[in-house]
């Protein structure tokens, strides 16, 4: 769970950094104030849902590079917001009890054991196939050596 929380915090910080960079490029005088406001919202704001985020961006190339920056950062922020939503959804719920988590871990262990058994079977079959291939290659090499030695002995004159 700590990894998911760390990922979530990193994603929130990424959004904050995208917004800060956007403001630095577009409105340098407001950048620090906005960054501080995001920090305060992050610290004190109530939880919110990101399910209604629209990420449709106009595909036309704007003539103004400021518009390009705004569209780029809007897309990055929207994508990161979706990542944040996915991370939040993957966190254990309040209804999750120790028994539910233990059952989930038991199921994962069973799946892991089945996958390990399957992998062992595949490795065994691969080893058998490798032995057959090596045996066939050895037979081919022996045949080639016999053929070459037979050709050399026939071409040498008897003395």
PDB file of C-alpha atoms in Angstrom:
ATOM      1  CA  UNK A   1       0.000   0.000   0.000  1.00  0.00           C
ATOM      2  CA  UNK A   2       2.894   2.356   0.698  1.00  0.00           C
ATOM      3  CA  UNK A   3       3.972   2.057  -2.928  1.00  0.00           C
ATOM      4  CA  UNK A   4       0.521   3.104  -4.135  1.00  0.00           C
ATOM      5  CA  UNK A   5       0.470   6.019  -1.726  1.00  0.00           C
ATOM      6  CA  UNK A   6       3.902   7.068  -2.941  1.00  0.00           C
ATOM      7  CA  UNK A   7       2.730   6.806  -6.550  1.00  0.00           C
ATOM      8  CA  UNK A   8      -0.335   8.854  -5.684  1.00  0.00           C
ATOM      9  CA  UNK A   9       1.740  11.567  -4.015  1.00  0.00           C
ATOM     10  CA  UNK A  10       4.143  11.623  -6.984  1.00  0.00           C
ATOM     11  CA  UNK A  11       1.224  12.002  -9.394  1.00  0.00           C
ATOM     12  CA  UNK A  12      -0.252  14.876  -7.379  1.00  0.00           C
ATOM     13  CA  UNK A  13       3.171  16.525  -7.287  1.00  0.00           C
ATOM     14  CA  UNK A  14       3.479  16.058 -11.054  1.00  0.00           C
ATOM     15  CA  UNK A  15       0.185  17.853 -11.596  1.00  0.00           C
ATOM     16  CA  UNK A  16       1.365  20.644  -9.336  1.00  0.00           C
ATOM     17  CA  UNK A  17       4.643  20.884 -11.253  1.00  0.00           C
ATOM     18  CA  UNK A  18       2.850  20.896 -14.627  1.00  0.00           C
ATOM     19  CA  UNK A  19       0.605  23.703 -13.449  1.00  0.00           C
ATOM     20  CA  UNK A  20       3.534  25.613 -12.005  1.00  0.00           C
ATOM     21  CA  UNK A  21       5.499  25.298 -15.258  1.00  0.00           C
ATOM     22  CA  UNK A  22       2.457  26.377 -17.245  1.00  0.00           C
ATOM     23  CA  UNK A  23       2.086  29.469 -15.132  1.00  0.00           C
ATOM     24  CA  UNK A  24       5.797  30.225 -15.283  1.00  0.00           C
ATOM     25  CA  UNK A  25       5.621  30.179 -19.066  1.00  0.00           C
ATOM     26  CA  UNK A  26       2.291  31.975 -19.380  1.00  0.00           C
ATOM     27  CA  UNK A  27       2.040  34.191 -16.307  1.00  0.00           C
ATOM     28  CA  UNK A  28       5.371  34.401 -14.497  1.00  0.00           C
ATOM     29  CA  UNK A  29       4.090  36.835 -11.870  1.00  0.00           C
ATOM     30  CA  UNK A  30       1.303  34.454 -10.752  1.00  0.00           C
ATOM     31  CA  UNK A  31       3.301  31.228 -10.764  1.00  0.00           C
ATOM     32  CA  UNK A  32       4.469  31.272  -7.157  1.00  0.00           C
ATOM     33  CA  UNK A  33       1.081  32.325  -5.836  1.00  0.00           C
ATOM     34  CA  UNK A  34      -0.680  29.579  -7.759  1.00  0.00           C
ATOM     35  CA  UNK A  35       1.838  26.948  -6.677  1.00  0.00           C
ATOM     36  CA  UNK A  36       1.294  27.949  -3.056  1.00  0.00           C
ATOM     37  CA  UNK A  37      -2.467  27.796  -3.573  1.00  0.00           C
ATOM     38  CA  UNK A  38      -2.179  24.255  -4.945  1.00  0.00           C
ATOM     39  CA  UNK A  39      -0.115  23.293  -1.905  1.00  0.00           C
ATOM     40  CA  UNK A  40      -2.756  24.697   0.436  1.00  0.00           C
ATOM     41  CA  UNK A  41      -5.539  22.919  -1.481  1.00  0.00           C
ATOM     42  CA  UNK A  42      -3.557  19.706  -1.399  1.00  0.00           C
ATOM     43  CA  UNK A  43      -3.096  20.009   2.348  1.00  0.00           C
ATOM     44  CA  UNK A  44      -6.509  21.304   3.416  1.00  0.00           C
ATOM     45  CA  UNK A  45      -8.942  20.591   0.576  1.00  0.00           C
ATOM     46  CA  UNK A  46     -11.718  17.994   0.761  1.00  0.00           C
ATOM     47  CA  UNK A  47     -11.490  14.851  -1.392  1.00  0.00           C
ATOM     48  CA  UNK A  48     -12.847  15.160  -4.920  1.00  0.00           C
ATOM     49  CA  UNK A  49     -13.767  12.766  -7.708  1.00  0.00           C
ATOM     50  CA  UNK A  50     -11.965  12.859 -11.046  1.00  0.00           C
ATOM     51  CA  UNK A  51     -14.558  10.831 -12.929  1.00  0.00           C
ATOM     52  CA  UNK A  52     -15.871  13.727 -15.063  1.00  0.00           C
ATOM     53  CA  UNK A  53     -12.564  14.914 -16.520  1.00  0.00           C
ATOM     54  CA  UNK A  54     -12.705  15.649 -20.233  1.00  0.00           C
ATOM     55  CA  UNK A  55      -9.409  15.160 -22.064  1.00  0.00           C
ATOM     56  CA  UNK A  56     -10.498  16.102 -25.564  1.00  0.00           C
ATOM     57  CA  UNK A  57      -7.973  18.565 -26.933  1.00  0.00           C
ATOM     58  CA  UNK A  58      -8.316  20.475 -30.147  1.00  0.00           C
ATOM     59  CA  UNK A  59      -6.012  18.815 -32.696  1.00  0.00           C
ATOM     60  CA  UNK A  60      -5.522  21.989 -34.736  1.00  0.00           C
ATOM     61  CA  UNK A  61      -2.092  23.512 -34.387  1.00  0.00           C
ATOM     62  CA  UNK A  62      -2.447  26.944 -32.827  1.00  0.00           C
ATOM     63  CA  UNK A  63      -0.404  29.761 -34.264  1.00  0.00           C
ATOM     64  CA  UNK A  64       0.468  30.994 -30.785  1.00  0.00           C
ATOM     65  CA  UNK A  65       3.129  28.932 -28.938  1.00  0.00           C
ATOM     66  CA  UNK A  66       1.477  29.924 -25.654  1.00  0.00           C
ATOM     67  CA  UNK A  67      -1.623  28.052 -26.787  1.00  0.00           C
ATOM     68  CA  UNK A  68       0.541  25.044 -27.644  1.00  0.00           C
ATOM     69  CA  UNK A  69       1.998  25.084 -24.133  1.00  0.00           C
ATOM     70  CA  UNK A  70      -1.449  25.417 -22.618  1.00  0.00           C
ATOM     71  CA  UNK A  71      -2.772  22.451 -24.636  1.00  0.00           C
ATOM     72  CA  UNK A  72       0.287  20.320 -23.875  1.00  0.00           C
ATOM     73  CA  UNK A  73       0.111  20.971 -20.157  1.00  0.00           C
ATOM     74  CA  UNK A  74      -3.662  20.509 -20.111  1.00  0.00           C
ATOM     75  CA  UNK A  75      -3.197  17.088 -21.683  1.00  0.00           C
ATOM     76  CA  UNK A  76      -0.444  16.175 -19.227  1.00  0.00           C
ATOM     77  CA  UNK A  77      -2.519  17.335 -16.275  1.00  0.00           C
ATOM     78  CA  UNK A  78      -5.590  15.435 -17.494  1.00  0.00           C
ATOM     79  CA  UNK A  79      -3.584  12.240 -18.012  1.00  0.00           C
ATOM     80  CA  UNK A  80      -1.967  12.561 -14.589  1.00  0.00           C
ATOM     81  CA  UNK A  81      -5.381  13.230 -13.032  1.00  0.00           C
ATOM     82  CA  UNK A  82      -6.613   9.968 -14.580  1.00  0.00           C
ATOM     83  CA  UNK A  83      -3.566   8.188 -13.135  1.00  0.00           C
ATOM     84  CA  UNK A  84      -4.397   9.677  -9.743  1.00  0.00           C
ATOM     85  CA  UNK A  85      -7.966   8.406 -10.038  1.00  0.00           C
ATOM     86  CA  UNK A  86      -6.739   4.905 -10.906  1.00  0.00           C
ATOM     87  CA  UNK A  87      -4.315   4.943  -7.972  1.00  0.00           C
ATOM     88  CA  UNK A  88      -7.041   6.080  -5.590  1.00  0.00           C
ATOM     89  CA  UNK A  89      -9.359   3.336  -6.841  1.00  0.00           C
ATOM     90  CA  UNK A  90      -6.630   0.733  -6.299  1.00  0.00           C
ATOM     91  CA  UNK A  91      -6.195   1.623  -2.624  1.00  0.00           C
ATOM     92  CA  UNK A  92      -7.916  -0.717  -0.173  1.00  0.00           C
ATOM     93  CA  UNK A  93     -11.350   0.468   0.858  1.00  0.00           C
ATOM     94  CA  UNK A  94     -12.449   1.146   4.403  1.00  0.00           C
ATOM     95  CA  UNK A  95     -14.643  -1.957   4.236  1.00  0.00           C
ATOM     96  CA  UNK A  96     -11.551  -4.088   3.594  1.00  0.00           C
ATOM     97  CA  UNK A  97     -10.981  -6.236   6.655  1.00  0.00           C
ATOM     98  CA  UNK A  98      -8.022  -8.352   7.630  1.00  0.00           C
ATOM     99  CA  UNK A  99     -10.022 -11.477   6.727  1.00  0.00           C
ATOM    100  CA  UNK A 100     -10.798 -10.147   3.229  1.00  0.00           C
ATOM    101  CA  UNK A 101      -7.172  -9.195   2.704  1.00  0.00           C
ATOM    102  CA  UNK A 102      -6.022 -12.627   3.934  1.00  0.00           C
ATOM    103  CA  UNK A 103      -8.466 -14.331   1.558  1.00  0.00           C
ATOM    104  CA  UNK A 104      -7.214 -12.188  -1.294  1.00  0.00           C
ATOM    105  CA  UNK A 105      -3.598 -13.028  -0.450  1.00  0.00           C
ATOM    106  CA  UNK A 106      -4.485 -16.736  -0.251  1.00  0.00           C
ATOM    107  CA  UNK A 107      -6.079 -16.567  -3.698  1.00  0.00           C
ATOM    108  CA  UNK A 108      -3.016 -14.777  -5.090  1.00  0.00           C
ATOM    109  CA  UNK A 109      -0.751 -17.421  -3.554  1.00  0.00           C
ATOM    110  CA  UNK A 110      -2.814 -20.181  -5.209  1.00  0.00           C
ATOM    111  CA  UNK A 111      -2.600 -18.413  -8.574  1.00  0.00           C
ATOM    112  CA  UNK A 112       1.140 -17.979  -8.057  1.00  0.00           C
ATOM    113  CA  UNK A 113       1.527 -21.692  -7.253  1.00  0.00           C
ATOM    114  CA  UNK A 114      -0.442 -22.654 -10.391  1.00  0.00           C
ATOM    115  CA  UNK A 115       1.695 -20.333 -12.505  1.00  0.00           C
ATOM    116  CA  UNK A 116       4.876 -21.793 -10.965  1.00  0.00           C
ATOM    117  CA  UNK A 117       3.707 -25.332 -11.748  1.00  0.00           C
ATOM    118  CA  UNK A 118       2.904 -24.319 -15.315  1.00  0.00           C
ATOM    119  CA  UNK A 119       6.319 -22.658 -15.649  1.00  0.00           C
ATOM    120  CA  UNK A 120       8.077 -25.766 -14.324  1.00  0.00           C
ATOM    121  CA  UNK A 121       6.214 -27.869 -16.891  1.00  0.00           C
ATOM    122  CA  UNK A 122       7.186 -25.525 -19.711  1.00  0.00           C
ATOM    123  CA  UNK A 123      10.830 -25.520 -18.578  1.00  0.00           C
ATOM    124  CA  UNK A 124      10.821 -29.346 -18.429  1.00  0.00           C
ATOM    125  CA  UNK A 125       9.371 -29.612 -21.941  1.00  0.00           C
ATOM    126  CA  UNK A 126      11.907 -27.036 -23.121  1.00  0.00           C
ATOM    127  CA  UNK A 127      14.763 -29.059 -21.631  1.00  0.00           C
ATOM    128  CA  UNK A 128      13.481 -32.222 -23.339  1.00  0.00           C
ATOM    129  CA  UNK A 129      13.238 -30.408 -26.655  1.00  0.00           C
ATOM    130  CA  UNK A 130      16.733 -28.984 -26.192  1.00  0.00           C
ATOM    131  CA  UNK A 131      18.119 -32.485 -25.589  1.00  0.00           C
ATOM    132  CA  UNK A 132      16.428 -33.766 -28.762  1.00  0.00           C
ATOM    133  CA  UNK A 133      17.821 -30.854 -30.778  1.00  0.00           C
ATOM    134  CA  UNK A 134      21.318 -31.351 -29.371  1.00  0.00           C
ATOM    135  CA  UNK A 135      21.129 -35.084 -30.136  1.00  0.00           C
ATOM    136  CA  UNK A 136      19.985 -34.376 -33.694  1.00  0.00           C
ATOM    137  CA  UNK A 137      22.792 -31.849 -34.157  1.00  0.00           C
ATOM    138  CA  UNK A 138      25.333 -34.368 -32.855  1.00  0.00           C
ATOM    139  CA  UNK A 139      23.999 -36.964 -35.320  1.00  0.00           C
ATOM    140  CA  UNK A 140      24.238 -34.452 -38.169  1.00  0.00           C
ATOM    141  CA  UNK A 141      27.794 -33.546 -37.188  1.00  0.00           C
ATOM    142  CA  UNK A 142      28.787 -37.241 -37.037  1.00  0.00           C
ATOM    143  CA  UNK A 143      27.230 -37.867 -40.453  1.00  0.00           C
ATOM    144  CA  UNK A 144      29.071 -34.923 -41.944  1.00  0.00           C
ATOM    145  CA  UNK A 145      32.370 -36.098 -40.458  1.00  0.00           C
ATOM    146  CA  UNK A 146      31.852 -39.622 -41.812  1.00  0.00           C
ATOM    147  CA  UNK A 147      30.935 -38.232 -45.222  1.00  0.00           C
ATOM    148  CA  UNK A 148      34.013 -36.004 -45.339  1.00  0.00           C
ATOM    149  CA  UNK A 149      36.370 -38.700 -44.110  1.00  0.00           C
ATOM    150  CA  UNK A 150      34.888 -41.125 -46.649  1.00  0.00           C
ATOM    151  CA  UNK A 151      35.431 -38.595 -49.471  1.00  0.00           C
ATOM    152  CA  UNK A 152      39.028 -37.949 -48.422  1.00  0.00           C
ATOM    153  CA  UNK A 153      39.929 -41.660 -48.247  1.00  0.00           C
ATOM    154  CA  UNK A 154      38.447 -42.315 -51.685  1.00  0.00           C
ATOM    155  CA  UNK A 155      40.334 -39.420 -53.300  1.00  0.00           C
ATOM    156  CA  UNK A 156      43.732 -40.526 -51.930  1.00  0.00           C
ATOM    157  CA  UNK A 157      45.593 -42.921 -54.296  1.00  0.00           C
ATOM    158  CA  UNK A 158      46.703 -46.284 -52.926  1.00  0.00           C
ATOM    159  CA  UNK A 159      50.453 -46.631 -52.684  1.00  0.00           C
TER     160      UNK A 159
END
